[in-house]
Coordinates of C-alpha atoms in Angstrom, one line a residue:
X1 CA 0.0 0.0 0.0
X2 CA 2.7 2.3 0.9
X3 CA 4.4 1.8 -2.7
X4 CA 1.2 2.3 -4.3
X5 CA 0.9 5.7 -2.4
X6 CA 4.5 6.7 -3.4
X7 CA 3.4 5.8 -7.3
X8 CA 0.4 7.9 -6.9
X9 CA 2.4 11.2 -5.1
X10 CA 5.3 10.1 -8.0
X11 CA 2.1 10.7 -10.8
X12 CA 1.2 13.8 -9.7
X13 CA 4.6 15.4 -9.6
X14 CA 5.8 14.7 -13.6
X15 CA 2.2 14.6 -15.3
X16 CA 1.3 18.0 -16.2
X17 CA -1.8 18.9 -17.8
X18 CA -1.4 22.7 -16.7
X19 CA -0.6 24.9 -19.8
X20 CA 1.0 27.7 -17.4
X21 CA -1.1 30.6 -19.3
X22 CA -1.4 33.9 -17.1
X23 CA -5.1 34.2 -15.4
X24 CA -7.5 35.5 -17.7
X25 CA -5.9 34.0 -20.9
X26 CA -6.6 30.8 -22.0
X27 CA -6.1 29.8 -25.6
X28 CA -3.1 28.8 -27.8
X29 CA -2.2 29.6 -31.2
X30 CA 0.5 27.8 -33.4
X31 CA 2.4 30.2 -35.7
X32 CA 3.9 27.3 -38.2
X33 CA 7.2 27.9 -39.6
X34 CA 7.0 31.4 -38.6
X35 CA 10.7 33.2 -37.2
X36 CA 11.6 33.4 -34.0
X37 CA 12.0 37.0 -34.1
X38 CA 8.5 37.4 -36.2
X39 CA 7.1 35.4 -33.1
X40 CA 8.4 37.6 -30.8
X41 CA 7.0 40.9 -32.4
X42 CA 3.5 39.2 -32.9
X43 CA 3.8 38.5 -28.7
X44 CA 5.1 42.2 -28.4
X45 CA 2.2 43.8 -30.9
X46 CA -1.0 41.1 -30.8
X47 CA -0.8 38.4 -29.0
X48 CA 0.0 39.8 -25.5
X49 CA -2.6 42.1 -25.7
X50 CA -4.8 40.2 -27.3
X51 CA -4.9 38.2 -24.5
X52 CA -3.5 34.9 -26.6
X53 CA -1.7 32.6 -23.8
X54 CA 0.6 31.1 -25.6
X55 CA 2.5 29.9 -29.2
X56 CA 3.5 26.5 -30.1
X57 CA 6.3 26.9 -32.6
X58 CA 7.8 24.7 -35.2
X59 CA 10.2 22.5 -33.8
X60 CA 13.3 24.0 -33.3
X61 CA 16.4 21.5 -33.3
X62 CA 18.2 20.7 -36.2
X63 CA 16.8 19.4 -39.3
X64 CA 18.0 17.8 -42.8
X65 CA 17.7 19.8 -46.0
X66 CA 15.5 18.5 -48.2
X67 CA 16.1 19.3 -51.8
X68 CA 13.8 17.1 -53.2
X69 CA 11.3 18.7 -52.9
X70 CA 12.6 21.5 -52.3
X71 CA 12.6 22.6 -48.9
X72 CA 9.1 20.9 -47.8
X73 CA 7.7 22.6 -44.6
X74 CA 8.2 18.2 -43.2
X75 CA 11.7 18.3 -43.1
X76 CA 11.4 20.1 -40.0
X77 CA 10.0 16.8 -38.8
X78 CA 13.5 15.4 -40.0
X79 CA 16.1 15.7 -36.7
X80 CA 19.8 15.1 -37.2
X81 CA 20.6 16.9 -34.2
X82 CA 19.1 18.1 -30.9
X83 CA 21.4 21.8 -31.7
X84 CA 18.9 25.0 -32.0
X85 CA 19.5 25.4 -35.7
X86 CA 17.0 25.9 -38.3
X87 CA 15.4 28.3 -41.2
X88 CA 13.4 29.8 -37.8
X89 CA 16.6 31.1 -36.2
X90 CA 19.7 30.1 -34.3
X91 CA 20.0 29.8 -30.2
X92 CA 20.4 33.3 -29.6
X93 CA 17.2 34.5 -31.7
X94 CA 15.0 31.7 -30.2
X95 CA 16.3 32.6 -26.9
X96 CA 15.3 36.2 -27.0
X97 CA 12.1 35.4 -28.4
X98 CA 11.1 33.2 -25.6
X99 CA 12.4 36.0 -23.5
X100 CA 10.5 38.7 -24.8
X101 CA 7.0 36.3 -25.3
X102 CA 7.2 35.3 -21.6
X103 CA 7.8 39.3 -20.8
X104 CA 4.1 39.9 -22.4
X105 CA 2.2 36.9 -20.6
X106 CA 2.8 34.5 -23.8
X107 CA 3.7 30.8 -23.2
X108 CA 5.8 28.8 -25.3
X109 CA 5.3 25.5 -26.5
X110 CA 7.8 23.3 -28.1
X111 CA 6.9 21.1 -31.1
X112 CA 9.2 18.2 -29.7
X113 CA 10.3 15.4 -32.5
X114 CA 12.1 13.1 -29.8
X115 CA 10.5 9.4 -31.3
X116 CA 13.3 9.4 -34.3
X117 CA 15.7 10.8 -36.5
X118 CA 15.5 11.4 -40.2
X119 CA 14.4 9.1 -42.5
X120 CA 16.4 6.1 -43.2
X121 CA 16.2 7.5 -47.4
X122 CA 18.2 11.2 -46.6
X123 CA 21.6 11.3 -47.9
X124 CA 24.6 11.2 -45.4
X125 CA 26.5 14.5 -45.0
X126 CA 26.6 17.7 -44.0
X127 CA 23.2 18.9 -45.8
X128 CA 21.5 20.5 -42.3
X129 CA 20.2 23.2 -41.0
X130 CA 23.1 23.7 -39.0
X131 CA 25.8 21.5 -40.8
X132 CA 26.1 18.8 -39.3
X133 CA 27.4 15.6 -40.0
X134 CA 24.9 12.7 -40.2
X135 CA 24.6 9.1 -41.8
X136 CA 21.3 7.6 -41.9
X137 CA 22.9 4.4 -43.2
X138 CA 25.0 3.6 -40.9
X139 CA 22.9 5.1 -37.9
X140 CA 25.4 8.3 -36.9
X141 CA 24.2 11.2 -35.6
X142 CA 27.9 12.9 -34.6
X143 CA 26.1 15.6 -33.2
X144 CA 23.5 14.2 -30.2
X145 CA 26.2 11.6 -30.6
X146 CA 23.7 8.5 -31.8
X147 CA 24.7 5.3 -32.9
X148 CA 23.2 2.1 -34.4
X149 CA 23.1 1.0 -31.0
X150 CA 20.2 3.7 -30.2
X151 CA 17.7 2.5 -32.7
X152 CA 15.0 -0.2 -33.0
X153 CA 16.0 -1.9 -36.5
X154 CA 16.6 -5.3 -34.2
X155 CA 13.3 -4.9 -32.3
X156 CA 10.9 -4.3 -35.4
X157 CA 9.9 -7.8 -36.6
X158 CA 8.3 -6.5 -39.7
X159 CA 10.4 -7.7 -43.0
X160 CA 10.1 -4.2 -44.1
X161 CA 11.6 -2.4 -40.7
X162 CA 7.8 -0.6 -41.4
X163 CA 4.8 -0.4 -39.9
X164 CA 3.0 -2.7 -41.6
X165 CA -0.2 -2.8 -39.8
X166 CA -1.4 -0.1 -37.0
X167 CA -3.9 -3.0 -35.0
X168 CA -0.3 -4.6 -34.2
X169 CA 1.0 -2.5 -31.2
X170 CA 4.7 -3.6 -31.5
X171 CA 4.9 -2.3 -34.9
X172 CA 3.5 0.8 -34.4
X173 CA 6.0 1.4 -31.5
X174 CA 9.0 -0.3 -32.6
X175 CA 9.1 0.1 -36.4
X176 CA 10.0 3.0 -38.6
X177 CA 6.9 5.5 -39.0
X178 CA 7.6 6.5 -43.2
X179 CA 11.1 5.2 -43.1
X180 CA 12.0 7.6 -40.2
X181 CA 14.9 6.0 -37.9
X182 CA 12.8 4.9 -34.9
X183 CA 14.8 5.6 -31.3
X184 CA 15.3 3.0 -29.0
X185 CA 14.0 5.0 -25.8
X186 CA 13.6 1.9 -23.8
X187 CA 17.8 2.7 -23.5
X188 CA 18.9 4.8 -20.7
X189 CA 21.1 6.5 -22.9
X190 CA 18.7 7.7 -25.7
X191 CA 16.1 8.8 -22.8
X192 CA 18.8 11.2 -21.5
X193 CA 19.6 12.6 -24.8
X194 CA 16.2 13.5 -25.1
X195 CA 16.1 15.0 -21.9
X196 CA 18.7 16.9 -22.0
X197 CA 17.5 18.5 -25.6
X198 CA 13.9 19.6 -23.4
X199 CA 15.5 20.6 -20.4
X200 CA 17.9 22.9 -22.7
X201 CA 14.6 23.8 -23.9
X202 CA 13.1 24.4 -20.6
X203 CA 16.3 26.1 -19.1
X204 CA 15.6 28.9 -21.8
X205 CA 12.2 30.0 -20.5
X206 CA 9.7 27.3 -23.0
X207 CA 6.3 26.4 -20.9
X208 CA 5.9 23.0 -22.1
X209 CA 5.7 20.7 -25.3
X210 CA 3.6 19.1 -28.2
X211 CA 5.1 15.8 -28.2
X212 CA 5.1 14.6 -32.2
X213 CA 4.3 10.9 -32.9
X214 CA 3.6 10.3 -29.2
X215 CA 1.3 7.1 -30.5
X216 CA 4.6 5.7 -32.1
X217 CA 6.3 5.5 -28.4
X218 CA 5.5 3.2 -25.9
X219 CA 3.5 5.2 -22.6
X220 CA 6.4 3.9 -20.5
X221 CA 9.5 5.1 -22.6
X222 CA 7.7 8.5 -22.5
X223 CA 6.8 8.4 -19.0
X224 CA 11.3 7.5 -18.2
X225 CA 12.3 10.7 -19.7
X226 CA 9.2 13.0 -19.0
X227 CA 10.6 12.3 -15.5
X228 CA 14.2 13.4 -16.2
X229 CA 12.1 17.1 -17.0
X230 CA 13.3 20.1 -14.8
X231 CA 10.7 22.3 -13.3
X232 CA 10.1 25.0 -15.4
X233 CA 12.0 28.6 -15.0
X234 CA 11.3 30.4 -12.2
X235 CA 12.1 33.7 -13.9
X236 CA 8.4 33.1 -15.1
X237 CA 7.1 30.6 -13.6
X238 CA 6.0 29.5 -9.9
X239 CA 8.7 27.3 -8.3
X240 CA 8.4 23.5 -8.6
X241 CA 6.5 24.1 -11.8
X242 CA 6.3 21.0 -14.5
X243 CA 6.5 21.5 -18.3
X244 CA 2.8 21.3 -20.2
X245 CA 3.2 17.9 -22.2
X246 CA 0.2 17.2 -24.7
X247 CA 0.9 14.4 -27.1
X248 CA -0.1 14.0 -30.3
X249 CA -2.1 10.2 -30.4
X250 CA -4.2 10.3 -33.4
X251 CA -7.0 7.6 -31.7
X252 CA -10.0 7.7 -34.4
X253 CA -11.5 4.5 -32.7
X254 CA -10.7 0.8 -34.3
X255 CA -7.1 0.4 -33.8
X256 CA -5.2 -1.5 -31.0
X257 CA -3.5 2.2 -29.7
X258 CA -5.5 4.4 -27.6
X259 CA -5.4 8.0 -26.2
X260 CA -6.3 7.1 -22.7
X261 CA -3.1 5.2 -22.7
X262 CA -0.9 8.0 -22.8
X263 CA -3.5 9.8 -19.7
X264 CA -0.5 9.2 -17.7
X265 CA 1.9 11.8 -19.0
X266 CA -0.3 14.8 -19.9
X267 CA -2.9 15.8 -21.7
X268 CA -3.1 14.4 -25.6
X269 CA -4.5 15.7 -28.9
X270 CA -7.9 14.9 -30.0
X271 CA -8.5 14.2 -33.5
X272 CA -11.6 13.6 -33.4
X273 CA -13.1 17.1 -32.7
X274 CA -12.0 18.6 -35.8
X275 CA -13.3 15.7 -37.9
X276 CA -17.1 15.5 -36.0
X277 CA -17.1 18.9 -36.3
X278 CA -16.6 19.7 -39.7
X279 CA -18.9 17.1 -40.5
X280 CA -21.5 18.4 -38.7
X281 CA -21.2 22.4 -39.5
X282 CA -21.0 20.4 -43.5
X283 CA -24.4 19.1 -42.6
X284 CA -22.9 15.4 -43.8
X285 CA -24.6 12.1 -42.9
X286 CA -27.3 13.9 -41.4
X287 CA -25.5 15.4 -38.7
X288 CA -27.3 19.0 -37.3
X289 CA -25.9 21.5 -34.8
X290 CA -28.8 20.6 -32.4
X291 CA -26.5 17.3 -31.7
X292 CA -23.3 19.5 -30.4
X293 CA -25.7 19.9 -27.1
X294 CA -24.0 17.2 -25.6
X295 CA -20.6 18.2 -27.4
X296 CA -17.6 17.0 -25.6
X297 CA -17.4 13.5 -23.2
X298 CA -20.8 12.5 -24.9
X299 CA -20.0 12.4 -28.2
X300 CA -17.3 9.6 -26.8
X301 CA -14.2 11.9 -26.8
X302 CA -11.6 11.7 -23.9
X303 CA -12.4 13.9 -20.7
X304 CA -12.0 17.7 -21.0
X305 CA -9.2 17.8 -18.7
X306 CA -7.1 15.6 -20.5
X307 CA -8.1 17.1 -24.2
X308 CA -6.3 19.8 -26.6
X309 CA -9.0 20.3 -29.4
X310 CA -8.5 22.2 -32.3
X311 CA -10.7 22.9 -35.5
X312 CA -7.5 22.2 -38.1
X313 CA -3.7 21.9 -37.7
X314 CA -0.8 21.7 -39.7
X315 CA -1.3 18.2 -40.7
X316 CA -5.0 17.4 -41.3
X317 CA -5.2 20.8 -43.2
X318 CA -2.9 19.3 -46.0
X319 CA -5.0 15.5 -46.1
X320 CA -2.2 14.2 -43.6
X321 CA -2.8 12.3 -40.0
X322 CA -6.2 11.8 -40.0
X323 CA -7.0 14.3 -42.6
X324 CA -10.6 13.8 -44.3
X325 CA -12.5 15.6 -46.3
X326 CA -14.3 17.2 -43.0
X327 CA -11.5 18.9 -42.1
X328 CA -12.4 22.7 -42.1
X329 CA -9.7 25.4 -42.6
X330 CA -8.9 28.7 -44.1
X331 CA -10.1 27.6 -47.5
X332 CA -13.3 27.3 -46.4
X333 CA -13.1 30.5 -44.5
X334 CA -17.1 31.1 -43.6
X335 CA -17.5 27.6 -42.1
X336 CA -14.6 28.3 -40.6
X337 CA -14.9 30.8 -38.2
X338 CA -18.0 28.9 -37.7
X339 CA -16.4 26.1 -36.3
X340 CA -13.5 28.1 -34.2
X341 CA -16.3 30.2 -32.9
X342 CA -17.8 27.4 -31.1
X343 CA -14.3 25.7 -30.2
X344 CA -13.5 29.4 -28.6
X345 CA -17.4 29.4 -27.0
X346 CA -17.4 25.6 -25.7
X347 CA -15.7 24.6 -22.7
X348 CA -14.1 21.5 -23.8
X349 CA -10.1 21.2 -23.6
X350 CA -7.6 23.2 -24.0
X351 CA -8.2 25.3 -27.5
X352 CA -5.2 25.8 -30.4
X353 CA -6.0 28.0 -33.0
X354 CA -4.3 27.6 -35.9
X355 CA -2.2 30.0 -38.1
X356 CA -1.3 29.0 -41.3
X357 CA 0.6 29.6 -44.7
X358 CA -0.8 29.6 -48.4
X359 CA 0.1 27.0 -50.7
X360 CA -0.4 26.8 -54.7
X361 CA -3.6 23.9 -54.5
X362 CA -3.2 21.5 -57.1
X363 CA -5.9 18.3 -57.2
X364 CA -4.7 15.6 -59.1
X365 CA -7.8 12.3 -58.3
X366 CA -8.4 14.5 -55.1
X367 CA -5.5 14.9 -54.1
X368 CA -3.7 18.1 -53.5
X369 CA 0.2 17.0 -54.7
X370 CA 1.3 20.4 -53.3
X371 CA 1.0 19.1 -49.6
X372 CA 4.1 19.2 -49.4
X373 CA 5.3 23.5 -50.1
X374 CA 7.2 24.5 -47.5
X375 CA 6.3 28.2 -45.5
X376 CA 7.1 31.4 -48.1
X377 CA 10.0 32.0 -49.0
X378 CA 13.0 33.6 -51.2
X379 CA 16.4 31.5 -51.6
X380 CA 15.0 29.6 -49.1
X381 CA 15.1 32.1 -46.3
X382 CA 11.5 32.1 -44.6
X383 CA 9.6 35.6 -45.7
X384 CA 8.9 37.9 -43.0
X385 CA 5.5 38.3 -41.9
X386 CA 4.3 41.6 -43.2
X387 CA 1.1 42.8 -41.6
X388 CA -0.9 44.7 -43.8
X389 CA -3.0 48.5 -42.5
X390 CA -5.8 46.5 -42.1
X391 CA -4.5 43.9 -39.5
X392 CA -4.3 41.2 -41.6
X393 CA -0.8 39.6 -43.3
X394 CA 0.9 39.6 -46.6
X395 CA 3.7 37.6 -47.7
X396 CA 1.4 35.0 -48.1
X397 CA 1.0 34.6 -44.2
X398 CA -3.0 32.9 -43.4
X399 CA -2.9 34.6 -40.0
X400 CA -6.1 33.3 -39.2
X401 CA -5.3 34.6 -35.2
X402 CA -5.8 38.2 -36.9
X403 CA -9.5 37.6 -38.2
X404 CA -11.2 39.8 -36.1
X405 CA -13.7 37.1 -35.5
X406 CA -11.5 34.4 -34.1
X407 CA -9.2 37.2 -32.2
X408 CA -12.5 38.1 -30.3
X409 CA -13.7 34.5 -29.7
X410 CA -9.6 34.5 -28.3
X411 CA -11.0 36.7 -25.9
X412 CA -14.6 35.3 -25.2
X413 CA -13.5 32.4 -23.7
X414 CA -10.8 34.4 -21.9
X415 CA -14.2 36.2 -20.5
X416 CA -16.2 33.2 -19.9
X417 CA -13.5 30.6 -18.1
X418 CA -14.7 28.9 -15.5
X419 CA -18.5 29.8 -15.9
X420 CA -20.9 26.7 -16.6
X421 CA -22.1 25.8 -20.3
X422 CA -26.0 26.5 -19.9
X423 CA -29.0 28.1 -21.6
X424 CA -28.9 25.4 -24.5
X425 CA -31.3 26.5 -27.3
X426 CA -31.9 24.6 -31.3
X427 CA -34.2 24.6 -33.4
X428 CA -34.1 20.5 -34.0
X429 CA -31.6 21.8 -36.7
X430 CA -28.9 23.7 -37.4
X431 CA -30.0 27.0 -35.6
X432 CA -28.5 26.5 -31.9
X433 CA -27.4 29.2 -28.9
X434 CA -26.1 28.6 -25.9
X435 CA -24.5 30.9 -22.6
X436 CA -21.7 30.4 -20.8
X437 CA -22.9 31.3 -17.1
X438 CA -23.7 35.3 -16.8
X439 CA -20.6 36.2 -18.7
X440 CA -21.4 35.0 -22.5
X441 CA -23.8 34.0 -25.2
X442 CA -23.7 32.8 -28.8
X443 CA -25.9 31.9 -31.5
X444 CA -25.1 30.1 -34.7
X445 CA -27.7 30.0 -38.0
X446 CA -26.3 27.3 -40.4
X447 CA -29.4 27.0 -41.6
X448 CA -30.5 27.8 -45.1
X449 CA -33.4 30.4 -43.7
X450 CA -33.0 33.5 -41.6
X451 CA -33.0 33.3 -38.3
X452 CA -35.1 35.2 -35.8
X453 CA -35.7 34.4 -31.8
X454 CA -35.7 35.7 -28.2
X455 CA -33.8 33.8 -26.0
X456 CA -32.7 33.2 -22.9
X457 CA -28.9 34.8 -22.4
X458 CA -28.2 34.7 -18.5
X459 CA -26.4 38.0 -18.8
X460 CA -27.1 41.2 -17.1
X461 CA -29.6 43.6 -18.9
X462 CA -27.7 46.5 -21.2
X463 CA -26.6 46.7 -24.8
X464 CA -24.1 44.6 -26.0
X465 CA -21.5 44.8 -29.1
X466 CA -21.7 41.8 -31.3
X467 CA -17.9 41.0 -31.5
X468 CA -18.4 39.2 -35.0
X469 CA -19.5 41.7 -37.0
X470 CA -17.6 44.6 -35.1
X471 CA -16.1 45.2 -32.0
X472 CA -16.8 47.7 -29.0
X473 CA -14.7 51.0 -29.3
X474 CA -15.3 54.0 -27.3
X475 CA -17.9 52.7 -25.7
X476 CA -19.9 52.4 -28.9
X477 CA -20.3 49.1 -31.3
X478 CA -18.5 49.0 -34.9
X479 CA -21.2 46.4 -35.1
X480 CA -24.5 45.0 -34.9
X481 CA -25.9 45.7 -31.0
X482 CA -28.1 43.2 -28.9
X483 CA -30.2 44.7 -26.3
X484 CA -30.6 42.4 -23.1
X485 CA -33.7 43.0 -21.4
X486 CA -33.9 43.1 -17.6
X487 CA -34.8 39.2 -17.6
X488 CA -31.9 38.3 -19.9
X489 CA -33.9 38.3 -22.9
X490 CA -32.4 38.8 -26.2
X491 CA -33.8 39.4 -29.4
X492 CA -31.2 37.6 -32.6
X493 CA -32.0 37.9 -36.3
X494 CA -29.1 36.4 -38.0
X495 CA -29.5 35.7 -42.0
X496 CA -28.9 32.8 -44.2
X497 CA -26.6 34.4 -46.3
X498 CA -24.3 36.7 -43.9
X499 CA -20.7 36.8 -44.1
X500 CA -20.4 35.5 -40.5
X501 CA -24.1 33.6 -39.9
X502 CA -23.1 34.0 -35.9
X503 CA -23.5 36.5 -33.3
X504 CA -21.4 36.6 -29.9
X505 CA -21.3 38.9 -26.7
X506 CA -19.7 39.2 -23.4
X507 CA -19.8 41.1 -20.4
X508 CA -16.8 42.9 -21.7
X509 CA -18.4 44.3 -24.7
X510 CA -21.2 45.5 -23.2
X511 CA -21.7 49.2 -23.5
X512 CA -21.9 51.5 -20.1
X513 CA -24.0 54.1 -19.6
X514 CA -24.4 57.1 -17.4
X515 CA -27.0 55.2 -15.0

């Protein structure tokens, strides 16, 4: 009993769930493949005050150089060396933006590549982000040092050294994920490396970590060098602090790997919110908003408290990990803020907006072949991120943070944490409202008729800016205004065919008066 005890008191020490945000800010974003030292403006300029709580960044070690394609935004997913060396920045850059974020309230989150190496086809050379030597054929990685000791080509049992089939458990763990050199983290030696790469990391000022292809590592490996972690800085941080861990385990049901198995170590990414929900704001298979009223835990997702959720990321948006045709993003930019909107609204998980780059679409049998363009650039140096009078971003930079809707749903649920999902309203279709205690209220029309109700909004009587058609400034709405009666009633007329078929208000955009 006493051993159990210490297990349990060992648990709670390592497993962090906690994303460290500052009070009253609550949502991530991930900048992919921006520059360090563009992150650190957008902190400085938007995202601090903003109220954003924190960036996950492209992973920052050492990569190979792809030339063929050229320079594919997944050869960052490609380590050769644990050094902080890539077309983002060197250590100094990354080490002043983490600085400077932290200074404004914003977290950072490490995309961590720790299950392997680069793929077993790359070249051997000097051809790195940082020039490095490395040999994928003969397993040497000069620069971590790794060997062919520190892989699993003798523990696969699959002819091929591939997964073969993802319902056998061994293969999926053991065997090379797209011919990339699988790490033997059940070694001692390989566990340190990669603790000593995050606690580099952590050293710097970084709040936590995405851990990539956590679903290809055994729970147990993971758990060995999670444990090795540091607390986290305590120029920034409370003392004894742990590193946010959230792992990416695509679970979509059927297959012998599942996301509760990795409940252990953190909180984990689920895929299946972004796929449900595009379905349903598509209106496929029958699916209606009215369904979302039991969103979350009874639509058989994990629990909240162990969930990040997001709409798209830089995978599925491309047709990659668990990428269907549901998958809503930028291109489909009405349903999209749709769908973010009632991420941002919804209590569920932690929330990760995403923030993306344009690519030249090319369907060839429905399939883009472009999935693969790396972020914008010129002599393969990333382009800056030019932000344009209006707030929005050039240089082909999405910046889907900056639509005004999705920056003020950022700060709705920064509004409404904490307060109780209630005041559920549908009209058996895709018309649906909801509150979030006495603090916020939203309604969605994804109908194909106007919409046009009093409801129930729990908030205190006044007039309220809509923050999706404008925001409050100087005490007056650039937008449509609701007037809450003394009761909490509300009148909403939202049409068919409006630009954004949604309307949302807070306490924070309600409008004073001399009374």
């Amino acid at each position: 009993m006493r051993f159990l005890l210490l297990l349990s008191v060992l648990g709670r020490c390592w497993a962090q769930y906690d994303p460290h945000t500052q009070p009253g800010r609550t949502s991530i974003v991930h900048l992919f493949e921006w520059r360090w030292d563009d992150i650190a403006l957008e902190c400085e300029r938007y995202l601090g005050p903003n109220g954003f709580g924190g960036v996950q960044i492209s992973p920052p070690n050492e990569n190979a150089v792809i030339s063929n394609p050229s320079r594919p935004w997944w050869e960052r997913y490609q380590p050769i060396s644990y050094k902080i060396c890539t077309r983002s920045g060197n250590e100094d850059e990354f080490r002043d933006m983490v600085k400077r974020c932290n200074n404004v309230g914003v977290r950072i989150y490490v995309d961590a590549v720790v299950n392997h190496m680069c793929g077993n086809g790359v070249s051997a050379g000097t051809s790195s982000t940082c020039g490095s030597y490395f040999n994928p054929g003969s397993r040497e990685f000069s620069a971590v040092p790794y060997s062919a000791w520190d892989f699993n080509d003798g523990k696969c049992k699959t002819s091929s050294g591939e997964i073969e089939s993802y319902n056998d458990i061994y293969q999926v763990r053991d065997c090379r994920l797209v011919g990339l050199l699988d790490l033997a983290l059940e070694k001692d030696y390989v566990r340190t490396k990669v603790a000593e790469y995050m606690n580099h990391l952590i050293d710097i000022g970084v709040a936590g970590f995405r851990i990539d292809a956590s679903k290809h590592m055994w729970p147990g490996d993971m758990k060995a060098f999670l444990v090795k972690l540091n607390n986290l800085n305590t120029s920034w941080f409370p003392e004894g602090a742990r590193p946010f861990i959230y792992q990416e385990v695509i679970d979509l049901g059927g297959e012998a790997i599942q996301s509760s198995d990795y409940f252990g170590n953190g909180r984990v990414t689920e895929f299946k919110y972004g796929i449900k929900l595009g379905t349903v704001l598509r209106k496929w298979n029958g699916e209606k908003m009215a369904y979302l009223k039991n969103w979350g835990e009874g639509w058989a997702f994990m629990p909240s408290d162990k969930a990040l959720v997001f709409v798209d990321n830089h995978d599925n948006q491309r047709g990659h990990g668990a990428g269907g045709a549901s998958i809503l993003t930028f291109w489909d930019a009405r349903l999209y803020k749709m769908a973010v909107g009632f991420m941002l609204a919804h209590p569920y998980g932690v929330t990760r907006v995403m923030s993306s780059f344009r690519w030249p679409r090319y369907f060839d049998n429905g399939k883009d072949i472009n999935d693969w363009v790396g972020p914008p650039s010129e002599n393969e140096v990333i382009k800056r991120v030019i932000i344009n009078p209006d707030s929005t971003c050039g240089n082909d930079w999405v910046c889907e943070h900056r639509w005004r809707q999705i920056r003020n749903m950022v700060i709705f649920r920064n509004v409404v944490d904490g307060q109780p999902f209630k005041n559920w309203w549908d009209n058996e279709r895709n018309q649906v409202a909801f509150g979030r205690g006495n603090r916020g209220f939203i309604v969605f029309n994804n109908d194909d008729w106007t919409l046009s109700v009093t409801l129930q909004t729990g908030l205190p009587a006044g007039i309220y800016c809509d923050i999706i058609s404008g925001d409050k400034i100087n005490n007056n709405c650039t937008g449509i205004k609701i007037n809450v009666c003394s009761k909490g009633l509300a009148s909403f007329s939202i049409s068919n065919t409006a630009e954004d078929p949604f309307i949302a208000i807070h306490v924070d955009a309600k409008l004073k008066t001399d009374e």
